[in-house]
Short mmCIF file of C-alpha atoms and ligand atoms in Angstrom, two decimals:
data_model
loop_
_atom_site.label_atom_id
_atom_site.label_comp_id
_atom_site.label_asym_id
_atom_site.label_seq_id
_atom_site.Cartn_x
_atom_site.Cartn_y
_atom_site.Cartn_z
CA MET A 229 0.74 -26.24 -22.83
CA THR A 230 -0.43 -22.91 -24.34
CA ASN A 231 2.38 -20.41 -24.79
CA PRO A 232 1.58 -17.74 -22.17
CA LEU A 233 2.52 -14.99 -24.63
CA ASP A 234 -0.14 -16.07 -27.14
CA VAL A 235 -2.88 -14.50 -24.99
CA PHE A 236 -1.70 -10.96 -25.83
CA ARG A 237 -2.79 -9.20 -29.02
CA ASP A 238 -0.41 -8.00 -31.71
CA GLY A 239 0.57 -4.36 -31.16
CA ALA A 240 -0.29 -4.52 -27.43
CA LEU A 241 2.90 -2.59 -26.58
CA ALA A 242 3.10 -0.38 -29.68
CA GLY A 243 4.44 3.10 -28.96
CA HIS A 244 6.53 2.03 -25.96
CA VAL A 245 10.35 2.13 -25.81
CA ALA A 246 12.22 -0.07 -23.31
CA VAL A 247 15.78 -0.33 -22.05
CA VAL A 248 16.43 -3.86 -20.75
CA THR A 249 19.57 -4.46 -18.67
CA GLY A 250 20.80 -8.03 -18.84
CA GLY A 251 18.76 -8.28 -22.04
CA GLY A 252 21.29 -10.35 -24.00
CA THR A 253 20.60 -13.63 -22.21
CA GLY A 254 18.16 -15.70 -20.17
CA ILE A 255 15.03 -14.26 -18.61
CA CYS A 256 15.66 -10.69 -19.78
CA LYS A 257 16.36 -11.79 -23.33
CA GLY A 258 12.91 -13.40 -23.11
CA ILE A 259 11.42 -10.12 -21.88
CA ALA A 260 13.16 -8.17 -24.67
CA ALA A 261 11.89 -10.66 -27.26
CA ALA A 262 8.32 -10.47 -25.95
CA PHE A 263 8.39 -6.67 -25.84
CA ALA A 264 9.65 -6.56 -29.44
CA ARG A 265 7.03 -9.11 -30.54
CA PHE A 266 4.21 -6.90 -29.22
CA GLY A 267 5.47 -3.70 -30.85
CA CYS A 268 7.76 -2.12 -28.26
CA GLU A 269 11.09 -0.62 -29.39
CA VAL A 270 13.89 -2.25 -27.39
CA CYS A 271 17.43 -1.42 -26.32
CA ILE A 272 19.33 -4.28 -24.67
CA THR A 273 22.42 -3.72 -22.59
CA SER A 274 24.97 -5.80 -20.65
CA ARG A 275 28.77 -6.07 -20.61
CA LYS A 276 29.34 -8.29 -23.65
CA GLN A 277 28.82 -6.62 -27.03
CA ASP A 278 29.16 -9.89 -28.97
CA VAL A 279 26.39 -11.54 -26.94
CA LEU A 280 24.15 -8.48 -27.35
CA ASP A 281 24.76 -8.35 -31.11
CA ALA A 282 23.84 -12.01 -31.50
CA THR A 283 20.63 -11.49 -29.52
CA ALA A 284 19.73 -8.35 -31.47
CA ALA A 285 20.17 -10.28 -34.74
CA GLU A 286 18.00 -13.12 -33.42
CA LEU A 287 15.24 -10.71 -32.36
CA LYS A 288 15.39 -8.90 -35.69
CA ALA A 289 14.93 -12.22 -37.49
CA ALA A 290 12.03 -13.18 -35.20
CA THR A 291 10.17 -9.85 -35.09
CA GLY A 292 11.50 -7.73 -37.96
CA ARG A 293 12.32 -5.06 -35.38
CA ASP A 294 15.72 -3.33 -35.09
CA VAL A 295 16.94 -3.83 -31.54
CA LEU A 296 19.60 -1.45 -30.22
CA ALA A 297 22.47 -3.29 -28.49
CA ILE A 298 24.86 -1.29 -26.31
CA ALA A 299 27.58 -2.72 -24.08
CA ALA A 300 27.70 -1.08 -20.64
CA ASP A 301 28.34 -2.11 -17.06
CA VAL A 302 25.50 -1.24 -14.68
CA ARG A 303 28.13 -0.47 -12.04
CA ASP A 304 29.15 2.60 -14.07
CA PRO A 305 26.54 5.36 -13.55
CA ASP A 306 27.79 7.43 -16.51
CA ALA A 307 27.56 4.43 -18.81
CA MET A 308 23.90 3.98 -17.82
CA VAL A 309 23.20 7.63 -18.67
CA GLY A 310 24.87 6.94 -22.03
CA VAL A 311 22.63 3.94 -22.70
CA VAL A 312 19.44 5.90 -21.98
CA GLU A 313 20.65 8.82 -24.15
CA ALA A 314 21.48 6.46 -27.03
CA ALA A 315 18.06 4.79 -26.81
CA LYS A 316 16.35 8.19 -26.75
CA ALA A 317 18.38 9.34 -29.74
CA ARG A 318 17.41 6.22 -31.69
CA PHE A 319 13.74 5.89 -30.72
CA GLY A 320 12.74 9.41 -29.63
CA LYS A 321 11.96 8.54 -26.01
CA VAL A 322 12.39 5.92 -23.29
CA ASP A 323 9.31 5.09 -21.17
CA THR A 324 10.30 1.70 -19.76
CA LEU A 325 13.28 0.30 -17.86
CA VAL A 326 13.72 -3.37 -17.01
CA ASN A 327 16.42 -3.91 -14.39
CA GLY A 328 17.51 -7.48 -15.01
CA ALA A 329 21.31 -7.41 -14.83
CA ALA A 330 22.51 -9.58 -11.95
CA GLY A 331 25.34 -11.77 -10.77
CA ASN A 332 25.15 -14.76 -8.48
CA PHE A 333 26.96 -17.90 -7.31
CA LEU A 334 26.65 -20.35 -4.45
CA ALA A 335 28.92 -19.46 -1.54
CA PRO A 336 28.77 -19.83 2.24
CA ALA A 337 28.68 -16.46 4.01
CA ILE A 338 32.03 -17.15 5.66
CA GLY A 339 33.53 -17.89 2.23
CA LEU A 340 32.51 -14.54 0.78
CA SER A 341 35.40 -12.10 0.49
CA PRO A 342 34.45 -8.46 1.01
CA ASN A 343 34.84 -8.01 -2.74
CA ALA A 344 32.61 -11.00 -3.53
CA PHE A 345 29.78 -9.64 -1.33
CA ARG A 346 30.26 -6.11 -2.67
CA THR A 347 30.32 -7.28 -6.30
CA VAL A 348 26.85 -8.81 -6.13
CA ILE A 349 25.43 -5.82 -4.22
CA ASP A 350 27.06 -3.50 -6.76
CA ILE A 351 25.60 -5.28 -9.79
CA ASP A 352 22.11 -6.15 -8.54
CA LEU A 353 21.26 -3.31 -6.15
CA VAL A 354 23.54 -0.36 -6.90
CA GLY A 355 23.40 -1.14 -10.63
CA SER A 356 19.59 -1.08 -10.55
CA PHE A 357 19.75 2.30 -8.80
CA HIS A 358 22.18 3.63 -11.43
CA ALA A 359 19.86 2.57 -14.24
CA ALA A 360 16.74 3.94 -12.51
CA ARG A 361 18.48 7.23 -11.79
CA ALA A 362 19.72 7.50 -15.38
CA ALA A 363 16.29 6.67 -16.81
CA PHE A 364 14.11 8.82 -14.55
CA PRO A 365 14.17 12.08 -16.57
CA ALA A 366 13.30 10.20 -19.76
CA LEU A 367 10.58 8.13 -18.05
CA ARG A 368 9.02 11.28 -16.56
CA ASP A 369 9.20 13.21 -19.85
CA ALA A 370 7.76 10.33 -21.89
CA GLY A 371 4.71 9.96 -19.63
CA ASP A 372 3.33 6.57 -18.55
CA GLY A 373 6.82 5.59 -17.33
CA LEU A 374 7.51 2.16 -15.87
CA ILE A 375 10.39 0.44 -14.10
CA ILE A 376 10.27 -3.34 -13.74
CA ASN A 377 12.86 -4.65 -11.28
CA ILE A 378 13.58 -8.37 -11.64
CA THR A 379 14.14 -9.64 -8.10
CA ALA A 380 13.75 -13.09 -6.51
CA THR A 381 12.19 -14.76 -3.47
CA LEU A 382 15.47 -15.76 -1.77
CA HIS A 383 15.13 -13.08 0.90
CA TYR A 384 11.69 -14.20 2.08
CA HIS A 385 13.47 -16.92 4.07
CA GLY A 386 16.97 -17.65 5.32
CA THR A 387 18.47 -19.15 2.17
CA PRO A 388 21.75 -21.03 2.65
CA LEU A 389 24.68 -19.97 0.44
CA GLN A 390 22.77 -16.91 -0.80
CA LEU A 391 23.52 -14.10 1.69
CA HIS A 392 24.90 -11.81 -1.02
CA ALA A 393 22.07 -12.26 -3.54
CA SER A 394 19.35 -12.26 -0.86
CA ALA A 395 20.63 -8.97 0.58
CA ALA A 396 20.85 -7.45 -2.90
CA LYS A 397 17.35 -8.49 -4.00
CA ALA A 398 15.82 -7.41 -0.66
CA GLY A 399 17.33 -4.00 -1.33
CA VAL A 400 15.89 -3.92 -4.84
CA ASP A 401 12.38 -4.76 -3.55
CA ALA A 402 12.77 -1.93 -1.02
CA MET A 403 13.80 0.37 -3.87
CA THR A 404 10.66 -0.67 -5.79
CA ARG A 405 8.44 0.47 -2.93
CA ASN A 406 10.31 3.71 -2.25
CA LEU A 407 10.56 4.79 -5.87
CA ALA A 408 6.91 3.83 -6.48
CA VAL A 409 5.73 6.37 -3.92
CA GLU A 410 8.31 9.05 -4.78
CA TRP A 411 7.88 8.85 -8.55
CA ALA A 412 4.12 8.24 -8.83
CA GLY A 413 3.62 12.01 -9.06
CA ALA A 414 5.93 12.05 -12.07
CA GLY A 415 3.78 9.43 -13.79
CA VAL A 416 6.31 6.62 -13.26
CA ARG A 417 5.13 3.25 -11.95
CA VAL A 418 7.70 0.97 -10.29
CA VAL A 419 7.16 -2.77 -9.76
CA SER A 420 9.14 -5.91 -9.05
CA ILE A 421 8.69 -9.26 -10.73
CA ALA A 422 10.10 -12.02 -8.49
CA PRO A 423 10.69 -15.23 -10.42
CA GLY A 424 10.96 -18.59 -8.72
CA PRO A 425 13.16 -21.28 -10.29
CA ILE A 426 13.11 -20.80 -14.07
CA ALA A 427 14.21 -23.59 -16.42
CA GLU A 428 17.08 -23.21 -18.89
CA THR A 429 18.65 -20.18 -17.25
CA GLU A 430 22.13 -19.35 -16.05
CA GLY A 431 20.63 -18.67 -12.62
CA MET A 432 19.34 -22.22 -12.18
CA LYS A 433 22.51 -23.72 -13.68
CA ARG A 434 24.47 -21.97 -10.96
CA LEU A 435 22.08 -22.51 -8.04
CA ALA A 436 20.84 -26.03 -8.74
CA PRO A 437 23.36 -27.91 -10.86
CA GLY A 438 22.75 -31.58 -11.75
CA ASP A 439 20.81 -33.57 -9.17
CA ALA A 440 20.06 -30.49 -7.10
CA ALA A 441 17.54 -29.51 -9.79
CA LYS A 442 15.50 -32.65 -9.00
CA GLN A 443 15.40 -31.70 -5.32
CA ALA A 444 14.54 -28.11 -6.15
CA ARG A 445 11.58 -29.21 -8.26
CA LYS A 446 10.10 -30.94 -5.17
CA ALA A 447 9.98 -27.52 -3.50
CA VAL A 448 7.59 -26.18 -6.14
CA PRO A 449 3.93 -26.99 -5.42
CA LEU A 450 3.05 -26.75 -9.13
CA GLY A 451 5.66 -29.49 -9.65
CA ARG A 452 7.84 -27.89 -12.30
CA PHE A 453 10.24 -25.06 -12.96
CA GLY A 454 8.78 -21.99 -14.65
CA SER A 455 9.58 -20.96 -18.21
CA ILE A 456 11.25 -17.81 -19.46
CA ASP A 457 8.06 -17.01 -21.40
CA GLU A 458 6.03 -17.13 -18.18
CA ILE A 459 8.21 -14.35 -16.72
CA ALA A 460 8.10 -12.45 -20.01
CA ALA A 461 4.28 -12.65 -19.99
CA SER A 462 4.23 -11.01 -16.55
CA ALA A 463 6.46 -8.22 -17.87
CA VAL A 464 4.21 -7.69 -20.93
CA TYR A 465 1.22 -7.52 -18.57
CA MET A 466 2.97 -4.96 -16.35
CA ARG A 467 3.79 -2.81 -19.41
CA SER A 468 0.26 -3.11 -20.81
CA ALA A 469 -2.67 -0.81 -20.07
CA ALA A 470 -4.16 -3.66 -18.00
CA ALA A 471 -1.64 -2.86 -15.24
CA ALA A 472 -2.01 0.95 -15.28
CA TYR A 473 -3.19 1.05 -11.62
CA ILE A 474 -0.38 -1.18 -10.30
CA THR A 475 2.66 0.36 -8.63
CA GLY A 476 4.89 -0.62 -5.70
CA THR A 477 3.85 -4.26 -6.08
CA VAL A 478 6.04 -7.35 -6.08
CA LEU A 479 4.54 -9.92 -8.45
CA VAL A 480 5.79 -13.36 -7.41
CA VAL A 481 5.86 -15.85 -10.31
CA ASP A 482 7.13 -19.04 -8.73
CA GLY A 483 4.68 -21.95 -8.89
CA GLY A 484 4.00 -21.55 -5.16
CA ASN A 485 7.63 -22.14 -4.12
CA ALA A 486 7.90 -19.20 -1.72
CA THR A 487 4.51 -19.98 -0.19
CA LEU A 488 5.72 -23.50 0.62
CA GLY A 489 9.10 -22.41 1.96
CA ALA A 490 12.74 -22.15 1.01
CA MET A 491 14.02 -23.87 -2.12
CA MET A 492 17.61 -24.50 -1.05
CA MET A 493 18.35 -27.43 1.25
CA MET A 494 20.88 -27.15 4.08
CA PRO A 495 24.34 -27.89 2.64
C1 HXC B 142 32.95 -17.17 -3.88
C2 HXC B 142 33.28 -15.80 -5.72
C3 HXC B 142 32.69 -16.75 -6.58
C4 HXC B 142 32.22 -17.99 -5.99
C5 HXC B 142 33.29 -15.04 -7.78
N1 HXC B 142 33.63 -14.77 -6.51
N2 HXC B 142 32.71 -16.25 -7.84
N3 HXC B 142 33.41 -16.00 -4.40
N4 HXC B 142 32.37 -18.14 -4.64
N5 HXC B 142 31.66 -18.95 -6.72
C6 HXC B 142 34.35 -13.59 -6.02
C7 HXC B 142 35.69 -13.41 -6.69
O1 HXC B 142 36.67 -14.25 -6.12
C8 HXC B 142 35.96 -11.93 -6.42
O2 HXC B 142 36.38 -11.70 -5.08
C9 HXC B 142 34.56 -11.32 -6.52
O3 HXC B 142 33.62 -12.39 -6.36
C10 HXC B 142 34.31 -10.68 -7.87
O4 HXC B 142 34.59 -11.64 -8.86
P1 HXC B 142 34.93 -11.20 -10.37
O5 HXC B 142 35.00 -12.45 -11.18
O6 HXC B 142 36.11 -10.28 -10.37
O7 HXC B 142 33.64 -10.32 -10.70
P2 HXC B 142 33.00 -9.91 -12.06
O8 HXC B 142 33.94 -10.17 -13.22
O9 HXC B 142 32.44 -8.57 -11.90
O10 HXC B 142 31.80 -11.01 -12.23
C11 HXC B 142 30.67 -10.99 -11.42
C12 HXC B 142 30.22 -12.42 -11.04
C13 HXC B 142 30.16 -13.33 -12.28
C14 HXC B 142 28.89 -12.30 -10.33
C15 HXC B 142 31.25 -12.98 -10.06
O11 HXC B 142 29.79 -14.64 -11.92
C16 HXC B 142 29.21 -12.80 -13.31
O12 HXC B 142 29.58 -11.97 -14.15
N6 HXC B 142 27.93 -13.26 -13.33
C17 HXC B 142 26.91 -12.78 -14.31
C18 HXC B 142 26.00 -13.90 -14.72
C19 HXC B 142 25.22 -14.49 -13.55
O13 HXC B 142 25.74 -14.59 -12.42
N7 HXC B 142 24.00 -14.92 -13.86
C20 HXC B 142 23.14 -15.51 -12.86
C21 HXC B 142 22.18 -14.51 -12.35
S1 HXC B 142 21.04 -15.52 -11.50
P3 HXC B 142 37.97 -11.49 -4.71
O14 HXC B 142 37.97 -11.24 -3.25
O15 HXC B 142 38.64 -12.77 -5.09
O16 HXC B 142 38.45 -10.33 -5.53
C22 HXC B 142 20.43 -14.86 -10.17
C23 HXC B 142 19.45 -15.81 -9.50
C24 HXC B 142 18.72 -15.25 -8.35
O17 HXC B 142 20.70 -13.76 -9.83
C25 HXC B 142 17.78 -16.23 -7.67
C26 HXC B 142 17.50 -17.52 -8.27
C27 HXC B 142 16.50 -18.39 -7.53
P1 NAP B 143 21.59 -14.43 -16.85
O1 NAP B 143 21.18 -14.96 -18.19
O2 NAP B 143 22.97 -14.69 -16.41
O3 NAP B 143 21.26 -12.89 -16.79
C1 NAP B 143 22.04 -11.94 -16.13
C2 NAP B 143 22.44 -10.88 -17.12
O4 NAP B 143 23.06 -9.79 -16.43
C3 NAP B 143 23.41 -11.35 -18.17
O5 NAP B 143 22.86 -11.03 -19.44
C4 NAP B 143 24.69 -10.53 -17.94
O6 NAP B 143 25.29 -10.22 -19.20
C5 NAP B 143 24.13 -9.31 -17.22
N1 NAP B 143 25.10 -8.70 -16.33
C6 NAP B 143 25.79 -9.27 -15.32
N2 NAP B 143 26.60 -8.39 -14.73
C7 NAP B 143 26.40 -7.22 -15.36
C8 NAP B 143 26.95 -5.91 -15.20
N3 NAP B 143 27.85 -5.66 -14.26
N4 NAP B 143 26.53 -4.92 -16.04
C9 NAP B 143 25.61 -5.18 -16.99
N5 NAP B 143 25.06 -6.39 -17.19
C10 NAP B 143 25.45 -7.39 -16.38
O7 NAP B 143 20.65 -15.04 -15.69
P2 NAP B 143 19.10 -15.31 -15.53
O8 NAP B 143 19.02 -16.56 -14.73
O9 NAP B 143 18.35 -15.22 -16.79
O10 NAP B 143 18.67 -14.12 -14.54
C11 NAP B 143 18.04 -12.94 -15.03
C12 NAP B 143 17.41 -12.18 -13.87
O11 NAP B 143 16.42 -12.98 -13.23
C13 NAP B 143 18.39 -11.78 -12.77
O12 NAP B 143 18.03 -10.52 -12.25
C14 NAP B 143 18.18 -12.85 -11.74
O13 NAP B 143 18.57 -12.44 -10.46
C15 NAP B 143 16.69 -13.07 -11.84
N6 NAP B 143 16.21 -14.35 -11.33
C16 NAP B 143 16.51 -15.48 -12.00
C17 NAP B 143 16.01 -16.68 -11.55
C18 NAP B 143 16.25 -17.96 -12.31
O14 NAP B 143 15.64 -18.99 -12.00
N7 NAP B 143 17.10 -17.97 -13.30
C19 NAP B 143 15.23 -16.72 -10.39
C20 NAP B 143 14.98 -15.53 -9.72
C21 NAP B 143 15.47 -14.35 -10.20
P3 NAP B 143 26.87 -9.90 -19.39
O15 NAP B 143 27.60 -11.08 -18.84
O16 NAP B 143 27.00 -9.68 -20.86
O17 NAP B 143 27.14 -8.64 -18.62
#
């Protein structure tokens, strides 16, 4: 199969500067790597400095580009301001934010403690707001600003064991639409990318461990899980000039899973 990233030209994202939350691992590491490959300066952030440092070193070896790695918790609004300021100080501007930091686990609604529910809302939804709020002045000042929120398709249906994450991602998609109309005048586009089941990710390890993965694959009309590079390619497209007229949109990248129906079976 052709690598989906090979269709873009070298330098396609030159001149852009992106902050990627959750950029040390999984899907958002893939997005950070693709952005760096096509000439974008990148700052990755999450809680674990050692993980970020290892990813930055890997991306430097792969692309020759120095990637800034700053530990911060998206639940701390001041820390998010600090990340944006540090990226601006290093690269001169920030014109792109990818909100990818998230937490999830399987749990029946009745088994969720108030703190468990709140924790996922705080990371996925409130954390995305903190990062967007921190980045807005820089995105506006840079011109051609863009926020990509990484959501999901869980909330398109009733998804068992996923009340917390579904509620959080529904809120993030709502934020995409609201910020898109409020910030269009400031030259900032806001979009969501909603992945379906993506292979070799922490998300799928948690949601479909072992044999459940086999079942989950049957719920994908294209017959396979997606790849991290397929999500990264959508992010490169959204950052490219080809997507300059797109804002407020949720791009679903899921092999047809949400069109067919829910992925999770009844427990
Ligand atoms: C029930 C749970 C639980 C579980 C934690 N909690 N795991 N409750 N079932 N399996 C409860 C805890 O008991 C606690 O409540 C509360 O959640 C907070 O837990 P902490 O461990 O203190 O939180 P924290 O250290 O902030 O960690 C957050 C986390 C953790 C979400 C719980 O798993 C994490 O850091 N995850 C990051 C990585 C991740 O999840 N990646 C997958 C993203 S995939 P009490 O009441 O005891 O204090 C994704 C996929 C979307 O989002 C869609 C895919 C199709
Ligand atoms: P992942 O590798 O676990 O990515 C989540 C990232 O968020 C981690 O790098 C984690 O790093 C960071 N993070 C968690 N809590 C944080 C906090 N409080 N502050 C800052 N960073 C925090 O999982 P993934 O599967 O690749 O998921 C990436 C994104 O895609 C998520 O938004 C997820 O909801 C979405 N998604 C995934 C799938 C899938 O199939 N995997 C499907 C749909 C949507 P630290 O632990 O270092 O903080």
